[in-house]
Amino acid sequence: MPVPKWPEVLNRLLPTDLCVLKSTHAASDFDSRFCAQDRHYRYRILVGPRDPFRERYAHRYGRPLDLDKMQEVARTLQGENDYRAFTEELPDHIENTRRTLYSIQVKAKADEVQIDVVGTAFLRGMMRRISGFLLEVGRGFRPASDAQLLLGPERDRLQWPVVLPAKGLCLMRIRYGRHPKDSRTTSL
């Protein structure tokens, strides 16, 4: 089948909440997971009144949050760190929990708070737990100083952040670059 025809065919089979916009030819050694340069996720928290049209796609908190505190703590979480405290139970074969987060932005848009995170890779549940941590800080239920403790060896002495529901999470973009290379075989 010709490459340009893939979106049309796939869109007939996919559920209505997914859409293929474009298709291109990829090299035979391309791996969608390991050739990615970075990923951009967004988590949405509704802070205004109930909205049945958006509650399927956002976590509803329904009260104001301290946006300044959330933004301050988000900067602390950026960089290369061990994010073990920001993941779910890991299988025994996963030992490396270090990841690089290039940017974490917390912004208000109308009656919702959007948390945008761009990083090299994410652990299972990591984005939802980071969002849960920022929500706890914004509610005043957790001190900002916990961020540094959760990124260090003291993490096991603290209660780990709550994992928010998946319905607020959306993968916004994956960047591969002009000549994608497998990160498992590329030396730093």
mmCIF file of C-alpha atoms in Angstrom:
data_model
loop_
_atom_site.group_PDB
_atom_site.id
_atom_site.type_symbol
_atom_site.label_atom_id
_atom_site.label_comp_id
_atom_site.label_asym_id
_atom_site.label_seq_id
_atom_site.Cartn_x
_atom_site.Cartn_y
_atom_site.Cartn_z
ATOM 1 C CA MET A 1 0.000 0.000 0.000
ATOM 2 C CA PRO A 2 1.387 3.444 -0.821
ATOM 3 C CA VAL A 3 2.626 5.392 2.227
ATOM 4 C CA PRO A 4 0.285 8.409 1.702
ATOM 5 C CA LYS A 5 -2.745 6.074 1.844
ATOM 6 C CA TRP A 6 -2.031 4.855 5.439
ATOM 7 C CA PRO A 7 -3.856 7.709 7.261
ATOM 8 C CA GLU A 8 -7.064 7.119 5.310
ATOM 9 C CA VAL A 9 -7.019 3.366 5.946
ATOM 10 C CA LEU A 10 -6.019 3.610 9.608
ATOM 11 C CA ASN A 11 -8.596 6.302 10.375
ATOM 12 C CA ARG A 12 -11.347 3.930 9.213
ATOM 13 C CA LEU A 13 -10.228 1.432 11.870
ATOM 14 C CA LEU A 14 -9.271 3.696 14.768
ATOM 15 C CA PRO A 15 -11.678 4.854 17.481
ATOM 16 C CA THR A 16 -13.072 8.351 16.960
ATOM 17 C CA ASP A 17 -10.804 9.910 19.599
ATOM 18 C CA LEU A 18 -7.673 9.051 17.551
ATOM 19 C CA CYS A 19 -6.683 10.388 14.147
ATOM 20 C CA VAL A 20 -3.681 9.782 11.885
ATOM 21 C CA LEU A 21 -2.790 13.040 10.149
ATOM 22 C CA LYS A 22 0.186 12.038 8.031
ATOM 23 C CA SER A 23 2.380 9.085 7.154
ATOM 24 C CA THR A 24 5.950 8.933 5.893
ATOM 25 C CA HIS A 25 8.437 6.208 5.112
ATOM 26 C CA ALA A 26 10.814 5.295 7.968
ATOM 27 C CA ALA A 27 14.174 3.531 7.888
ATOM 28 C CA SER A 28 14.103 -0.194 8.648
ATOM 29 C CA ASP A 29 16.021 0.355 11.908
ATOM 30 C CA PHE A 30 13.608 3.059 13.150
ATOM 31 C CA ASP A 31 12.043 2.383 16.569
ATOM 32 C CA SER A 32 9.279 4.776 17.631
ATOM 33 C CA ARG A 33 10.213 4.429 21.314
ATOM 34 C CA PHE A 34 14.002 4.497 21.250
ATOM 35 C CA CYS A 35 14.543 6.964 18.396
ATOM 36 C CA ALA A 36 12.543 9.751 20.070
ATOM 37 C CA GLN A 37 14.514 12.857 21.077
ATOM 38 C CA ASP A 38 11.840 13.998 23.500
ATOM 39 C CA ARG A 39 8.187 13.707 24.407
ATOM 40 C CA HIS A 40 5.716 16.403 25.452
ATOM 41 C CA TYR A 41 2.869 15.473 27.803
ATOM 42 C CA ARG A 42 0.089 17.681 29.153
ATOM 43 C CA TYR A 43 -2.016 17.070 32.258
ATOM 44 C CA ARG A 44 -5.213 19.137 32.669
ATOM 45 C CA ILE A 45 -6.830 19.937 36.026
ATOM 46 C CA LEU A 46 -10.233 21.649 36.072
ATOM 47 C CA VAL A 47 -10.416 24.199 38.881
ATOM 48 C CA GLY A 48 -13.690 25.877 37.940
ATOM 49 C CA PRO A 49 -17.278 24.687 38.142
ATOM 50 C CA ARG A 50 -18.316 21.299 36.876
ATOM 51 C CA ASP A 51 -18.179 20.960 33.080
ATOM 52 C CA PRO A 52 -19.568 17.671 31.722
ATOM 53 C CA PHE A 53 -18.082 18.335 28.270
ATOM 54 C CA ARG A 54 -14.499 18.423 29.555
ATOM 55 C CA GLU A 55 -14.536 16.115 32.577
ATOM 56 C CA ARG A 56 -13.902 13.085 30.423
ATOM 57 C CA TYR A 57 -10.547 14.597 29.386
ATOM 58 C CA ALA A 58 -9.396 16.383 32.531
ATOM 59 C CA HIS A 59 -9.095 15.725 36.264
ATOM 60 C CA ARG A 60 -11.630 17.765 38.190
ATOM 61 C CA TYR A 61 -10.416 19.392 41.387
ATOM 62 C CA GLY A 62 -12.944 22.244 41.406
ATOM 63 C CA ARG A 63 -11.155 24.737 43.658
ATOM 64 C CA PRO A 64 -8.405 27.333 43.135
ATOM 65 C CA LEU A 65 -4.758 26.251 43.378
ATOM 66 C CA ASP A 66 -1.640 28.212 44.351
ATOM 67 C CA LEU A 67 -0.215 28.532 40.846
ATOM 68 C CA ASP A 68 2.902 30.446 41.979
ATOM 69 C CA LYS A 69 3.916 27.654 44.343
ATOM 70 C CA MET A 70 3.256 25.012 41.705
ATOM 71 C CA GLN A 71 5.424 26.891 39.176
ATOM 72 C CA GLU A 72 8.240 27.295 41.707
ATOM 73 C CA VAL A 73 8.261 23.578 42.552
ATOM 74 C CA ALA A 74 8.048 22.610 38.876
ATOM 75 C CA ARG A 75 11.403 24.301 38.266
ATOM 76 C CA THR A 76 12.922 22.184 41.063
ATOM 77 C CA LEU A 77 11.827 18.973 39.307
ATOM 78 C CA GLN A 78 13.517 19.880 35.992
ATOM 79 C CA GLY A 79 16.862 18.456 34.950
ATOM 80 C CA GLU A 80 18.452 15.020 35.120
ATOM 81 C CA ASN A 81 17.256 13.253 38.266
ATOM 82 C CA ASP A 82 16.267 9.920 39.725
ATOM 83 C CA TYR A 83 12.457 9.940 39.422
ATOM 84 C CA ARG A 84 11.846 6.640 41.252
ATOM 85 C CA ALA A 85 9.455 8.369 43.701
ATOM 86 C CA PHE A 86 7.446 9.637 40.737
ATOM 87 C CA THR A 87 6.632 6.254 39.230
ATOM 88 C CA GLU A 88 4.449 3.246 39.917
ATOM 89 C CA GLU A 89 5.682 -0.191 40.961
ATOM 90 C CA LEU A 90 8.468 -1.164 38.584
ATOM 91 C CA PRO A 91 9.244 -4.641 37.269
ATOM 92 C CA ASP A 92 12.463 -6.114 38.688
ATOM 93 C CA HIS A 93 14.339 -5.775 35.384
ATOM 94 C CA ILE A 94 14.063 -1.944 35.432
ATOM 95 C CA GLU A 95 16.922 -0.506 37.443
ATOM 96 C CA ASN A 96 17.557 2.860 35.761
ATOM 97 C CA THR A 97 15.057 5.463 36.958
ATOM 98 C CA ARG A 98 17.130 8.480 35.902
ATOM 99 C CA ARG A 99 15.474 10.669 33.310
ATOM 100 C CA THR A 100 15.979 14.189 31.944
ATOM 101 C CA LEU A 101 13.094 16.644 32.027
ATOM 102 C CA TYR A 102 13.881 19.690 29.909
ATOM 103 C CA SER A 103 10.881 21.737 30.895
ATOM 104 C CA ILE A 104 7.944 21.671 33.312
ATOM 105 C CA GLN A 105 5.463 24.500 32.914
ATOM 106 C CA VAL A 106 2.377 25.132 35.006
ATOM 107 C CA LYS A 107 -0.077 27.634 33.573
ATOM 108 C CA ALA A 108 -3.662 28.715 34.049
ATOM 109 C CA LYS A 109 -5.916 28.699 31.016
ATOM 110 C CA ALA A 110 -9.444 29.901 31.774
ATOM 111 C CA ASP A 111 -10.747 27.601 34.519
ATOM 112 C CA GLU A 112 -8.094 24.907 34.242
ATOM 113 C CA VAL A 113 -4.468 24.383 35.192
ATOM 114 C CA GLN A 114 -2.262 22.812 32.538
ATOM 115 C CA ILE A 115 0.947 21.020 33.421
ATOM 116 C CA ASP A 116 3.248 20.606 30.415
ATOM 117 C CA VAL A 117 6.323 18.401 30.709
ATOM 118 C CA VAL A 118 8.958 17.799 28.029
ATOM 119 C CA GLY A 119 11.554 15.112 28.642
ATOM 120 C CA THR A 120 13.666 12.410 27.065
ATOM 121 C CA ALA A 121 11.591 9.517 28.392
ATOM 122 C CA PHE A 122 9.086 8.804 31.151
ATOM 123 C CA LEU A 123 8.664 6.005 33.658
ATOM 124 C CA ARG A 124 5.301 4.274 34.031
ATOM 125 C CA GLY A 125 2.903 6.652 35.815
ATOM 126 C CA MET A 126 5.583 9.353 36.103
ATOM 127 C CA MET A 127 3.619 12.164 34.468
ATOM 128 C CA ARG A 128 0.496 11.462 36.529
ATOM 129 C CA ARG A 129 2.524 11.329 39.766
ATOM 130 C CA ILE A 130 4.387 14.575 38.945
ATOM 131 C CA SER A 131 1.000 16.182 38.311
ATOM 132 C CA GLY A 132 -0.292 14.708 41.570
ATOM 133 C CA PHE A 133 2.675 16.149 43.442
ATOM 134 C CA LEU A 134 2.128 19.596 41.929
ATOM 135 C CA LEU A 135 -1.586 19.388 42.797
ATOM 136 C CA GLU A 136 -0.706 18.511 46.421
ATOM 137 C CA VAL A 137 1.626 21.531 46.568
ATOM 138 C CA GLY A 138 -0.989 23.798 44.949
ATOM 139 C CA ARG A 139 -3.591 22.664 47.490
ATOM 140 C CA GLY A 140 -1.193 23.400 50.370
ATOM 141 C CA PHE A 141 -1.107 19.716 51.395
ATOM 142 C CA ARG A 142 2.626 19.250 50.774
ATOM 143 C CA PRO A 143 5.596 21.581 51.284
ATOM 144 C CA ALA A 144 7.663 22.621 48.274
ATOM 145 C CA SER A 145 10.778 21.289 50.046
ATOM 146 C CA ASP A 146 9.526 17.709 49.469
ATOM 147 C CA ALA A 147 10.567 17.989 45.807
ATOM 148 C CA GLN A 148 14.285 17.765 46.601
ATOM 149 C CA LEU A 149 13.716 14.988 49.133
ATOM 150 C CA LEU A 150 11.695 12.908 46.658
ATOM 151 C CA LEU A 151 14.470 13.220 44.059
ATOM 152 C CA GLY A 152 17.123 12.002 46.511
ATOM 153 C CA PRO A 153 17.864 8.991 48.693
ATOM 154 C CA GLU A 154 15.489 10.292 51.411
ATOM 155 C CA ARG A 155 12.497 9.539 49.144
ATOM 156 C CA ASP A 156 11.631 6.317 50.979
ATOM 157 C CA ARG A 157 11.087 8.215 54.235
ATOM 158 C CA LEU A 158 8.298 10.277 52.634
ATOM 159 C CA GLN A 159 4.892 9.337 51.368
ATOM 160 C CA TRP A 160 5.153 9.381 47.586
ATOM 161 C CA PRO A 161 2.839 11.696 45.640
ATOM 162 C CA VAL A 162 -0.634 10.618 44.609
ATOM 163 C CA VAL A 163 -1.116 9.244 41.076
ATOM 164 C CA LEU A 164 -3.826 11.260 39.338
ATOM 165 C CA PRO A 165 -6.346 9.549 37.003
ATOM 166 C CA ALA A 166 -5.301 8.916 33.400
ATOM 167 C CA LYS A 167 -8.206 10.934 31.973
ATOM 168 C CA GLY A 168 -6.325 14.240 32.396
ATOM 169 C CA LEU A 169 -3.223 13.071 30.530
ATOM 170 C CA CYS A 170 -2.513 13.669 26.851
ATOM 171 C CA LEU A 171 0.600 12.960 24.783
ATOM 172 C CA MET A 172 0.985 16.182 22.817
ATOM 173 C CA ARG A 173 4.036 15.498 20.670
ATOM 174 C CA ILE A 174 7.026 13.232 20.083
ATOM 175 C CA ARG A 175 10.080 14.731 18.400
ATOM 176 C CA TYR A 176 12.390 12.511 16.362
ATOM 177 C CA GLY A 177 14.615 15.024 14.622
ATOM 178 C CA ARG A 178 15.745 14.990 11.021
ATOM 179 C CA HIS A 179 17.843 11.804 11.253
ATOM 180 C CA PRO A 180 16.467 9.654 14.104
ATOM 181 C CA LYS A 181 18.983 7.461 15.914
ATOM 182 C CA ASP A 182 18.306 4.672 18.373
ATOM 183 C CA SER A 183 19.185 6.002 21.856
ATOM 184 C CA ARG A 184 20.249 2.515 23.000
ATOM 185 C CA THR A 185 23.132 2.479 20.518
ATOM 186 C CA THR A 186 24.048 6.184 20.457
ATOM 187 C CA SER A 187 26.926 7.177 22.718
ATOM 188 C CA LEU A 188 26.641 10.403 24.688
#
